[in-house]
CSV table of N, CA and C and ligand atoms in Angstrom, one decimal:
chain,number,residue,atom,x,y,z
T,1,UNK,N,-14.6,96.6,-89.4
T,1,UNK,CA,-13.8,96.3,-90.1
T,1,UNK,C,-14.4,95.9,-91.8
T,2,UNK,N,-13.9,96.6,-92.7
T,2,UNK,CA,-14.3,96.3,-94.0
T,2,UNK,C,-13.9,94.8,-94.3
T,3,UNK,N,-14.7,94.3,-95.7
T,3,UNK,CA,-14.4,93.1,-96.1
T,3,UNK,C,-12.9,93.0,-96.4
T,4,UNK,N,-12.4,94.0,-96.9
T,4,UNK,CA,-10.9,93.9,-97.2
T,4,UNK,C,-10.1,93.8,-96.2
T,5,UNK,N,-10.2,94.5,-95.2
T,5,UNK,CA,-9.6,94.2,-93.9
T,5,UNK,C,-9.5,93.0,-93.3
T,6,UNK,N,-10.9,92.4,-93.5
T,6,UNK,CA,-11.2,91.1,-92.8
T,6,UNK,C,-10.2,90.0,-93.8
T,7,UNK,N,-10.3,90.4,-95.0
T,7,UNK,CA,-9.5,89.4,-95.7
T,7,UNK,C,-8.1,89.3,-95.4
T,8,UNK,N,-7.6,90.7,-95.2
T,8,UNK,CA,-6.3,90.8,-94.8
T,8,UNK,C,-5.7,90.2,-93.6
T,9,UNK,N,-6.6,90.5,-92.5
T,9,UNK,CA,-6.4,89.8,-91.1
T,9,UNK,C,-6.4,88.3,-91.4
T,10,UNK,N,-7.3,87.6,-92.1
T,10,UNK,CA,-7.4,86.2,-92.1
T,10,UNK,C,-6.2,85.9,-92.8
T,11,UNK,N,-5.8,86.3,-93.9
T,11,UNK,CA,-4.5,86.0,-94.6
T,11,UNK,C,-3.1,86.1,-93.7
T,12,UNK,N,-3.2,87.2,-93.0
T,12,UNK,CA,-2.2,87.3,-92.2
T,12,UNK,C,-1.9,86.1,-91.3
T,13,UNK,N,-3.2,85.7,-90.6
T,13,UNK,CA,-3.2,84.7,-89.7
T,13,UNK,C,-2.8,83.2,-90.3
T,14,UNK,N,-3.3,83.3,-91.5
T,14,UNK,CA,-3.1,82.2,-92.4
T,14,UNK,C,-1.6,81.8,-92.6
T,15,UNK,N,-0.8,82.9,-93.0
T,15,UNK,CA,0.5,83.0,-93.2
T,15,UNK,C,1.5,83.5,-91.8
T,16,UNK,N,1.2,82.5,-90.8
T,16,UNK,CA,1.9,82.9,-89.7
T,16,UNK,C,3.5,82.8,-90.0
T,17,UNK,N,4.0,83.4,-88.9
T,17,UNK,CA,5.6,83.5,-89.0
T,17,UNK,C,6.1,82.1,-89.2
T,18,UNK,N,5.7,81.2,-88.5
T,18,UNK,CA,6.4,79.9,-88.5
T,18,UNK,C,6.4,79.3,-90.0
T,19,UNK,N,5.2,79.5,-90.7
T,19,UNK,CA,5.0,79.0,-92.0
T,19,UNK,C,5.8,79.8,-92.9
T,20,UNK,N,5.9,80.9,-92.8
T,20,UNK,CA,6.9,81.8,-93.7
T,20,UNK,C,8.4,81.5,-93.5
T,21,UNK,N,8.7,81.2,-92.2
T,21,UNK,CA,10.1,80.7,-91.7
T,21,UNK,C,10.4,79.4,-92.5
T,22,UNK,N,9.4,78.5,-92.5
T,22,UNK,CA,9.8,77.3,-93.3
T,22,UNK,C,9.9,77.4,-94.7
T,23,UNK,N,8.9,78.5,-95.3
T,23,UNK,CA,9.0,78.7,-96.6
T,23,UNK,C,10.3,79.2,-97.1
T,24,UNK,N,10.6,80.2,-96.3
T,24,UNK,CA,11.9,81.0,-96.8
T,24,UNK,C,13.1,80.3,-96.4
T,25,UNK,N,13.2,79.4,-95.4
T,25,UNK,CA,14.3,78.6,-95.0
T,25,UNK,C,13.8,77.2,-95.1
T,26,UNK,N,13.6,76.4,-96.1
T,26,UNK,CA,13.2,75.0,-96.0
T,26,UNK,C,14.1,74.2,-95.6
T,27,UNK,N,13.6,73.2,-94.7
T,27,UNK,CA,14.4,72.3,-94.2
T,27,UNK,C,14.5,71.0,-95.0
T,28,UNK,N,15.6,70.4,-95.2
T,28,UNK,CA,15.9,69.3,-95.9
T,28,UNK,C,15.3,69.3,-97.2
T,29,UNK,N,15.5,70.4,-97.8
T,29,UNK,CA,15.3,70.6,-99.3
T,29,UNK,C,16.4,70.0,-100.2
T,30,UNK,N,16.0,69.3,-101.1
T,30,UNK,CA,17.1,68.7,-102.1
T,30,UNK,C,16.9,67.2,-102.4
T,31,UNK,N,17.9,66.5,-102.6
T,31,UNK,CA,17.7,65.2,-103.0
T,31,UNK,C,18.6,64.3,-102.2
T,32,UNK,N,18.3,63.0,-102.1
T,32,UNK,CA,19.0,62.0,-101.3
T,32,UNK,C,19.8,61.2,-102.3
T,33,UNK,N,21.1,61.2,-102.1
T,33,UNK,CA,22.0,60.3,-102.7
T,33,UNK,C,21.6,58.7,-102.7
T,34,UNK,N,21.2,58.0,-103.7
T,34,UNK,CA,21.1,56.7,-103.6
T,34,UNK,C,19.7,56.5,-102.9
T,35,UNK,N,18.7,57.4,-103.1
T,35,UNK,CA,17.3,57.2,-102.7
T,35,UNK,C,16.8,55.9,-102.9
T,36,UNK,N,16.0,55.4,-101.8
T,36,UNK,CA,15.5,54.0,-101.8
T,36,UNK,C,14.1,54.1,-102.8
T,37,UNK,N,13.4,55.3,-102.6
T,37,UNK,CA,12.2,55.6,-103.4
T,37,UNK,C,12.1,57.1,-103.5
T,38,UNK,N,11.4,57.5,-104.7
T,38,UNK,CA,11.1,58.7,-104.7
T,38,UNK,C,9.7,58.9,-105.3
T,39,UNK,N,8.8,60.0,-105.3
T,39,UNK,CA,7.5,60.1,-105.7
T,39,UNK,C,7.3,61.7,-105.9
T,40,UNK,N,6.5,62.1,-106.8
T,40,UNK,CA,6.3,63.5,-107.0
T,40,UNK,C,4.7,63.6,-107.3
T,41,UNK,N,4.2,64.8,-107.0
T,41,UNK,CA,2.8,65.0,-107.4
T,41,UNK,C,2.4,66.5,-107.4
T,42,UNK,N,1.5,67.0,-108.4
T,42,UNK,CA,1.2,68.4,-108.4
T,42,UNK,C,-0.1,68.6,-107.9
T,43,UNK,N,-0.5,69.8,-107.4
T,43,UNK,CA,-1.8,70.2,-106.9
T,43,UNK,C,-2.3,71.4,-108.0
T,44,UNK,N,-3.0,70.8,-109.1
T,44,UNK,CA,-3.3,71.8,-110.1
T,44,UNK,C,-3.9,72.9,-109.6
T,45,UNK,N,-5.1,72.7,-108.5
T,45,UNK,CA,-5.6,73.9,-108.2
T,45,UNK,C,-4.8,75.2,-107.8
T,46,UNK,N,-3.5,75.1,-107.4
T,46,UNK,CA,-2.9,76.0,-106.8
T,46,UNK,C,-1.3,76.0,-107.4
T,47,UNK,N,-1.0,75.1,-108.3
T,47,UNK,CA,0.2,75.0,-109.0
T,47,UNK,C,1.4,74.7,-108.3
T,48,UNK,N,0.9,74.0,-106.9
T,48,UNK,CA,2.2,73.5,-106.3
T,48,UNK,C,2.6,72.2,-107.0
T,49,UNK,N,3.8,72.0,-106.6
T,49,UNK,CA,4.5,70.7,-106.9
T,49,UNK,C,5.4,70.2,-105.9
T,50,UNK,N,5.3,68.9,-105.3
T,50,UNK,CA,6.1,68.4,-104.4
T,50,UNK,C,6.7,67.0,-104.8
T,51,UNK,N,8.1,66.9,-104.7
T,51,UNK,CA,8.8,65.6,-104.8
T,51,UNK,C,9.5,65.2,-103.4
T,52,UNK,N,9.1,63.8,-103.2
T,52,UNK,CA,9.8,63.4,-101.8
T,52,UNK,C,10.9,62.2,-102.3
T,53,UNK,N,12.1,62.3,-101.5
T,53,UNK,CA,13.0,61.2,-101.8
T,53,UNK,C,13.4,60.6,-100.5
T,54,UNK,N,13.4,59.4,-100.1
T,54,UNK,CA,13.6,58.7,-99.0
T,54,UNK,C,14.8,57.9,-98.9
T,55,UNK,N,15.5,57.7,-97.8
T,55,UNK,CA,16.5,56.6,-97.7
T,55,UNK,C,15.9,56.1,-96.4
T,56,UNK,N,15.6,54.6,-96.7
T,56,UNK,CA,15.0,54.0,-95.6
T,56,UNK,C,16.1,52.7,-95.2
T,57,UNK,N,16.4,52.8,-94.0
T,57,UNK,CA,17.4,51.6,-93.4
T,57,UNK,C,16.7,51.0,-92.3
T,58,UNK,N,16.6,49.5,-92.3
T,58,UNK,CA,15.9,48.8,-91.4
T,58,UNK,C,14.5,49.3,-90.9
T,59,UNK,N,13.8,49.8,-92.0
T,59,UNK,CA,12.5,50.1,-92.0
T,59,UNK,C,12.3,51.4,-91.0
T,60,UNK,N,13.2,52.2,-90.9
T,60,UNK,CA,13.2,53.6,-90.6
T,60,UNK,C,13.7,54.6,-91.6
T,61,UNK,N,12.8,55.8,-91.6
T,61,UNK,CA,13.2,56.7,-92.4
T,61,UNK,C,14.3,57.6,-92.0
T,62,UNK,N,15.7,57.0,-92.7
T,62,UNK,CA,16.9,57.8,-92.2
T,62,UNK,C,17.1,59.1,-92.8
T,63,UNK,N,16.6,59.5,-94.1
T,63,UNK,CA,16.7,60.6,-94.7
T,63,UNK,C,15.5,60.9,-95.4
T,64,UNK,N,15.2,62.1,-95.3
T,64,UNK,CA,13.9,62.6,-96.0
T,64,UNK,C,14.2,64.0,-96.6
T,65,UNK,N,14.0,64.0,-97.9
T,65,UNK,CA,14.3,65.4,-98.5
T,65,UNK,C,13.1,65.7,-99.5
T,66,UNK,N,13.0,66.8,-99.7
T,66,UNK,CA,11.9,67.2,-100.8
T,66,UNK,C,12.4,68.3,-101.6
T,67,UNK,N,11.7,68.3,-102.9
T,67,UNK,CA,12.0,69.4,-103.7
T,67,UNK,C,10.6,69.9,-104.2
T,68,UNK,N,10.6,71.1,-104.8
T,68,UNK,CA,9.2,71.6,-105.1
T,68,UNK,C,9.0,73.0,-105.3
T,69,UNK,N,8.0,73.5,-105.7
T,69,UNK,CA,7.6,74.7,-106.0
T,69,UNK,C,6.1,75.1,-105.6
T,70,UNK,N,5.8,76.2,-105.5
T,70,UNK,CA,4.2,76.7,-105.3
T,70,UNK,C,4.2,77.4,-103.9
T,71,UNK,N,3.1,77.5,-103.5
T,71,UNK,CA,2.6,78.6,-102.5
T,71,UNK,C,3.4,78.1,-101.2
T,72,UNK,N,3.4,79.1,-100.3
T,72,UNK,CA,3.9,79.1,-98.9
T,72,UNK,C,3.6,77.8,-98.0
T,73,UNK,N,2.2,77.7,-98.3
T,73,UNK,CA,1.6,76.6,-97.4
T,73,UNK,C,2.2,75.3,-97.8
T,74,UNK,N,2.2,74.9,-99.3
T,74,UNK,CA,2.7,73.7,-99.7
T,74,UNK,C,4.2,73.5,-99.4
T,75,UNK,N,4.9,74.5,-99.5
T,75,UNK,CA,6.3,74.4,-99.2
T,75,UNK,C,6.7,74.2,-97.8
T,76,UNK,N,5.9,75.0,-97.0
T,76,UNK,CA,6.1,75.0,-95.7
T,76,UNK,C,5.7,73.7,-95.0
T,77,UNK,N,4.7,73.0,-95.5
T,77,UNK,CA,4.2,71.9,-95.0
T,77,UNK,C,5.1,70.8,-95.3
T,78,UNK,N,5.8,70.6,-96.7
T,78,UNK,CA,6.7,69.7,-97.0
T,78,UNK,C,7.8,69.7,-96.0
T,79,UNK,N,8.4,71.1,-96.0
T,79,UNK,CA,9.6,71.2,-94.9
T,79,UNK,C,9.3,70.6,-93.6
T,80,UNK,N,8.2,71.0,-93.0
T,80,UNK,CA,7.8,70.5,-91.7
T,80,UNK,C,7.8,68.9,-91.7
T,81,UNK,N,7.1,68.2,-92.8
T,81,UNK,CA,6.9,67.0,-93.0
T,81,UNK,C,8.3,66.3,-92.8
T,82,UNK,N,9.4,67.0,-93.6
T,82,UNK,CA,10.6,66.0,-93.4
T,82,UNK,C,11.1,66.0,-92.0
T,83,UNK,N,10.9,67.2,-91.2
T,83,UNK,CA,11.4,67.2,-89.8
T,83,UNK,C,10.7,66.2,-89.1
T,84,UNK,N,9.4,66.2,-89.2
T,84,UNK,CA,8.5,65.3,-88.2
T,84,UNK,C,8.8,64.0,-88.6
T,85,UNK,N,8.9,63.5,-89.8
T,85,UNK,CA,8.9,61.9,-90.1
T,85,UNK,C,10.3,61.3,-90.0
T,86,UNK,N,11.4,62.2,-90.1
T,86,UNK,CA,12.8,61.6,-90.1
T,86,UNK,C,12.9,60.8,-88.7
T,87,UNK,N,13.4,59.5,-88.8
T,87,UNK,CA,13.5,58.9,-87.5
T,87,UNK,C,12.4,57.8,-87.3
T,88,UNK,N,11.1,58.1,-87.9
T,88,UNK,CA,10.0,57.1,-87.8
T,88,UNK,C,10.2,56.0,-88.5
T,89,UNK,N,9.5,54.9,-88.1
T,89,UNK,CA,9.4,53.7,-88.9
T,89,UNK,C,8.4,54.0,-90.1
T,90,UNK,N,8.5,53.1,-91.1
T,90,UNK,CA,7.7,53.3,-92.2
T,90,UNK,C,6.2,53.3,-91.7
T,91,UNK,N,5.8,52.3,-90.9
T,91,UNK,CA,4.5,52.2,-90.3
T,91,UNK,C,4.2,53.4,-89.6
T,92,UNK,N,4.9,54.0,-88.7
T,92,UNK,CA,4.7,55.2,-88.0
T,92,UNK,C,4.3,56.4,-88.9
T,93,UNK,N,5.2,56.5,-89.9
T,93,UNK,CA,5.2,57.6,-90.8
T,93,UNK,C,3.9,57.6,-91.8
T,94,UNK,N,3.4,56.4,-92.1
T,94,UNK,CA,2.3,56.1,-92.9
T,94,UNK,C,1.0,56.6,-92.0
T,95,UNK,N,1.1,56.0,-90.6
T,95,UNK,CA,0.1,56.3,-89.8
T,95,UNK,C,-0.1,57.8,-89.4
T,96,UNK,N,1.2,58.6,-89.2
T,96,UNK,CA,1.1,59.9,-88.9
T,96,UNK,C,0.5,60.7,-90.1
T,97,UNK,N,1.1,60.2,-91.3
T,97,UNK,CA,0.5,61.2,-92.5
T,97,UNK,C,-1.0,61.0,-92.5
T,98,UNK,N,-1.5,59.8,-92.2
T,98,UNK,CA,-2.9,59.6,-92.5
T,98,UNK,C,-3.7,60.4,-91.4
T,99,UNK,N,-3.1,60.4,-90.2
T,99,UNK,CA,-3.7,61.3,-89.0
T,99,UNK,C,-3.7,62.8,-89.5
T,100,UNK,N,-2.6,63.1,-90.0
T,100,UNK,CA,-2.4,64.7,-90.5
T,100,UNK,C,-3.3,65.0,-91.4
T,101,UNK,N,-3.8,64.2,-92.5
T,101,UNK,CA,-4.5,64.4,-93.7
T,101,UNK,C,-6.0,64.5,-93.0
T,102,UNK,N,-6.3,63.4,-92.1
T,102,UNK,CA,-7.5,63.6,-91.6
T,102,UNK,C,-7.9,64.8,-90.8
T,103,UNK,N,-6.9,65.3,-90.0
T,103,UNK,CA,-7.1,66.3,-89.1
T,103,UNK,C,-7.2,67.6,-90.0
T,104,UNK,N,-6.4,67.7,-91.2
T,104,UNK,CA,-6.5,68.7,-92.1
T,104,UNK,C,-8.0,68.9,-92.8
T,105,UNK,N,-8.5,67.7,-93.1
T,105,UNK,CA,-9.7,67.7,-93.9
T,105,UNK,C,-11.0,67.5,-92.9
T,106,UNK,N,-10.7,67.8,-91.7
T,106,UNK,CA,-11.8,67.8,-90.5
T,106,UNK,C,-12.4,66.6,-90.3
T,107,UNK,N,-11.9,65.4,-90.7
T,107,UNK,CA,-12.3,64.0,-90.5
T,107,UNK,C,-12.0,63.7,-88.9
T,108,UNK,N,-11.1,64.4,-88.4
T,108,UNK,CA,-10.7,64.3,-87.0
T,108,UNK,C,-10.4,65.6,-86.5
T,109,UNK,N,-10.5,65.6,-85.2
T,109,UNK,CA,-10.1,66.9,-84.7
T,109,UNK,C,-8.7,67.1,-84.7
T,110,UNK,N,-8.3,68.5,-84.8
T,110,UNK,CA,-6.9,68.8,-84.8
T,110,UNK,C,-6.4,68.6,-83.3
T,111,UNK,N,-5.2,68.0,-83.2
T,111,UNK,CA,-4.5,67.9,-81.8
T,111,UNK,C,-4.6,69.2,-80.9
T,112,UNK,N,-4.4,69.2,-79.7
T,112,UNK,CA,-4.1,70.3,-78.9
T,112,UNK,C,-2.9,71.0,-79.2
T,113,UNK,N,-2.8,72.3,-79.1
T,113,UNK,CA,-1.5,73.0,-79.4
T,113,UNK,C,-0.2,72.4,-78.8
T,114,UNK,N,0.7,72.4,-79.6
T,114,UNK,CA,2.1,71.9,-79.0
T,114,UNK,C,2.3,70.5,-79.2
T,115,UNK,N,1.1,69.7,-79.5
T,115,UNK,CA,1.5,68.3,-79.7
T,115,UNK,C,2.1,67.9,-81.1
T,116,UNK,N,1.9,68.7,-82.0
T,116,UNK,CA,2.6,68.6,-83.4
T,116,UNK,C,3.6,69.3,-83.8
T,117,UNK,N,4.3,70.1,-82.9
T,117,UNK,CA,5.2,71.1,-83.2
T,117,UNK,C,4.9,72.1,-84.2
T,118,UNK,N,5.9,72.3,-85.2
T,118,UNK,CA,5.5,73.4,-86.2
T,118,UNK,C,4.4,73.2,-86.9
T,119,UNK,N,4.0,71.8,-87.2
T,119,UNK,CA,2.7,71.5,-88.0
T,119,UNK,C,1.4,72.4,-87.3
T,120,UNK,N,1.6,72.5,-86.0
T,120,UNK,CA,0.5,73.3,-85.4
T,120,UNK,C,0.0,74.3,-86.1
T,121,UNK,N,0.9,75.2,-86.7
T,121,UNK,CA,0.8,76.4,-87.5
T,121,UNK,C,-0.1,76.2,-88.6
T,122,UNK,N,-0.3,74.9,-89.2
T,122,UNK,CA,-1.1,74.8,-90.2
T,122,UNK,C,-2.5,74.3,-90.0
T,123,UNK,N,-3.0,74.7,-88.6
T,123,UNK,CA,-4.3,74.4,-88.2
T,123,UNK,C,-5.2,75.4,-88.9
T,124,UNK,N,-4.8,76.7,-89.0
T,124,UNK,CA,-5.8,77.6,-89.6
T,124,UNK,C,-6.1,77.5,-91.0
T,125,UNK,N,-5.3,76.7,-91.7
T,125,UNK,CA,-5.5,76.5,-93.2
T,125,UNK,C,-6.9,75.7,-93.3
T,126,UNK,N,-7.5,75.0,-92.1
T,126,UNK,CA,-8.6,74.3,-92.4
T,126,UNK,C,-9.6,75.3,-92.5
T,127,UNK,N,-9.7,76.6,-92.1
T,127,UNK,CA,-10.6,77.4,-92.6
T,127,UNK,C,-10.7,78.0,-93.8
T,128,UNK,N,-9.7,77.5,-94.9
T,128,UNK,CA,-9.6,77.8,-96.1
T,128,UNK,C,-9.6,76.7,-97.1
T,129,UNK,N,-10.8,76.1,-97.2
T,129,UNK,CA,-11.0,74.7,-97.9
T,129,UNK,C,-10.0,74.5,-99.2
T,130,UNK,N,-10.2,75.7,-99.9
T,130,UNK,CA,-9.3,75.5,-101.2
T,130,UNK,C,-7.9,75.3,-101.0
T,131,UNK,N,-7.4,75.7,-99.7
T,131,UNK,CA,-6.0,75.5,-99.5
T,131,UNK,C,-5.6,74.3,-98.9
T,132,UNK,N,-6.5,73.3,-98.4
T,132,UNK,CA,-6.1,72.3,-97.7
T,132,UNK,C,-5.6,71.3,-98.3
T,133,UNK,N,-5.6,71.2,-99.7
T,133,UNK,CA,-4.8,70.4,-100.5
T,133,UNK,C,-3.3,70.8,-100.6
T,134,UNK,N,-3.2,72.2,-100.6
T,134,UNK,CA,-1.7,72.7,-100.4
T,134,UNK,C,-1.1,72.1,-99.3
T,135,UNK,N,-1.6,72.0,-98.1
T,135,UNK,CA,-1.0,71.7,-96.7
T,135,UNK,C,-0.9,69.9,-96.8
T,136,UNK,N,-1.9,69.3,-97.5
T,136,UNK,CA,-1.7,67.8,-97.6
T,136,UNK,C,-0.8,67.3,-98.6
T,137,UNK,N,-0.5,68.0,-99.6
T,137,UNK,CA,0.3,67.7,-100.8
T,137,UNK,C,1.5,66.8,-100.4
T,138,UNK,N,2.4,67.3,-99.6
T,138,UNK,CA,3.7,66.7,-99.3
T,138,UNK,C,3.3,65.4,-98.5
T,139,UNK,N,2.1,65.3,-97.8
T,139,UNK,CA,1.8,64.0,-97.0
T,139,UNK,C,1.2,63.0,-97.8
T,140,UNK,N,0.5,63.5,-98.9
T,140,UNK,CA,0.1,62.6,-99.9
T,140,UNK,C,1.2,61.9,-100.7
T,141,UNK,N,2.3,62.7,-101.0
T,141,UNK,CA,3.5,62.3,-101.7
T,141,UNK,C,4.3,61.3,-100.8
T,142,UNK,N,4.2,61.6,-99.6
T,142,UNK,CA,5.0,60.9,-98.5
T,142,UNK,C,4.3,59.4,-98.5
T,143,UNK,N,3.0,59.4,-98.4
T,143,UNK,CA,2.2,58.1,-98.4
T,143,UNK,C,2.4,57.3,-99.6
T,144,UNK,N,2.3,58.1,-100.8
T,144,UNK,CA,2.4,57.3,-101.9
T,144,UNK,C,4.0,56.8,-102.0
T,145,UNK,N,5.0,57.4,-101.6
T,145,UNK,CA,6.3,56.9,-101.6
T,145,UNK,C,6.6,55.8,-100.6
T,146,UNK,N,6.0,55.9,-99.6
T,146,UNK,CA,6.1,54.6,-98.7
T,146,UNK,C,5.4,53.4,-99.2
T,147,UNK,N,4.1,53.6,-99.7
T,147,UNK,CA,3.2,52.6,-100.4
T,147,UNK,C,4.3,51.8,-101.4
T,148,UNK,N,4.9,52.8,-102.4
T,148,UNK,CA,5.7,52.2,-103.3
T,148,UNK,C,7.0,51.4,-102.7
T,149,UNK,N,7.4,51.8,-101.7
T,149,UNK,CA,8.6,51.3,-101.2
T,149,UNK,C,8.1,49.9,-100.8
T,150,UNK,N,7.0,49.9,-99.9
T,150,UNK,CA,6.6,48.6,-99.4
T,150,UNK,C,6.2,47.5,-100.6
T,151,UNK,N,5.8,48.1,-101.7
T,151,UNK,CA,5.6,47.2,-102.7
T,151,UNK,C,7.0,46.7,-103.6
T,152,UNK,N,7.8,47.5,-103.6
T,152,UNK,CA,9.1,47.3,-104.2
T,152,UNK,C,9.6,46.2,-103.3
T,153,UNK,N,9.6,46.2,-102.2
T,153,UNK,CA,10.1,45.2,-101.2
T,153,UNK,C,9.6,43.9,-101.2
T,154,UNK,N,8.4,43.8,-101.5
T,154,UNK,CA,7.6,42.5,-101.4
T,154,UNK,C,7.8,41.7,-102.8
G,1,LIG,ZN1,-0.7,75.9,-102.8
């Protein structure tokens, strides 16, 4: 295999079908009417931008929507994030976001296949350090939104 072939093969692996599916048909994209909290953030290294809006009822994430632009990984991760955390309590979502960020950054092992649903497709991104921020961006924004909400409340 030439270097070019190798690069192509790894990119192909990086952009798995499931990532492209979320990128092309993002889940929960848009805004939440009367959102309780919203936050947004850029990833200047890649030009990604993600905004998150939340509706929280009785401490549970009732509605989670995102807006944004950027690479397939950043947008797919945001789409997957909305599906994963809807229905979680604020505390559960904060904990899961931290788990995910740690697993992506290699501070913790990535869980067995199948345990994280579609998010599993992002495990390959760890092999491309410059793209890790793309995958964690939506989760950083989610964490900031939840912290802001907790602050507003107290
Ligand atoms: Zn990106």
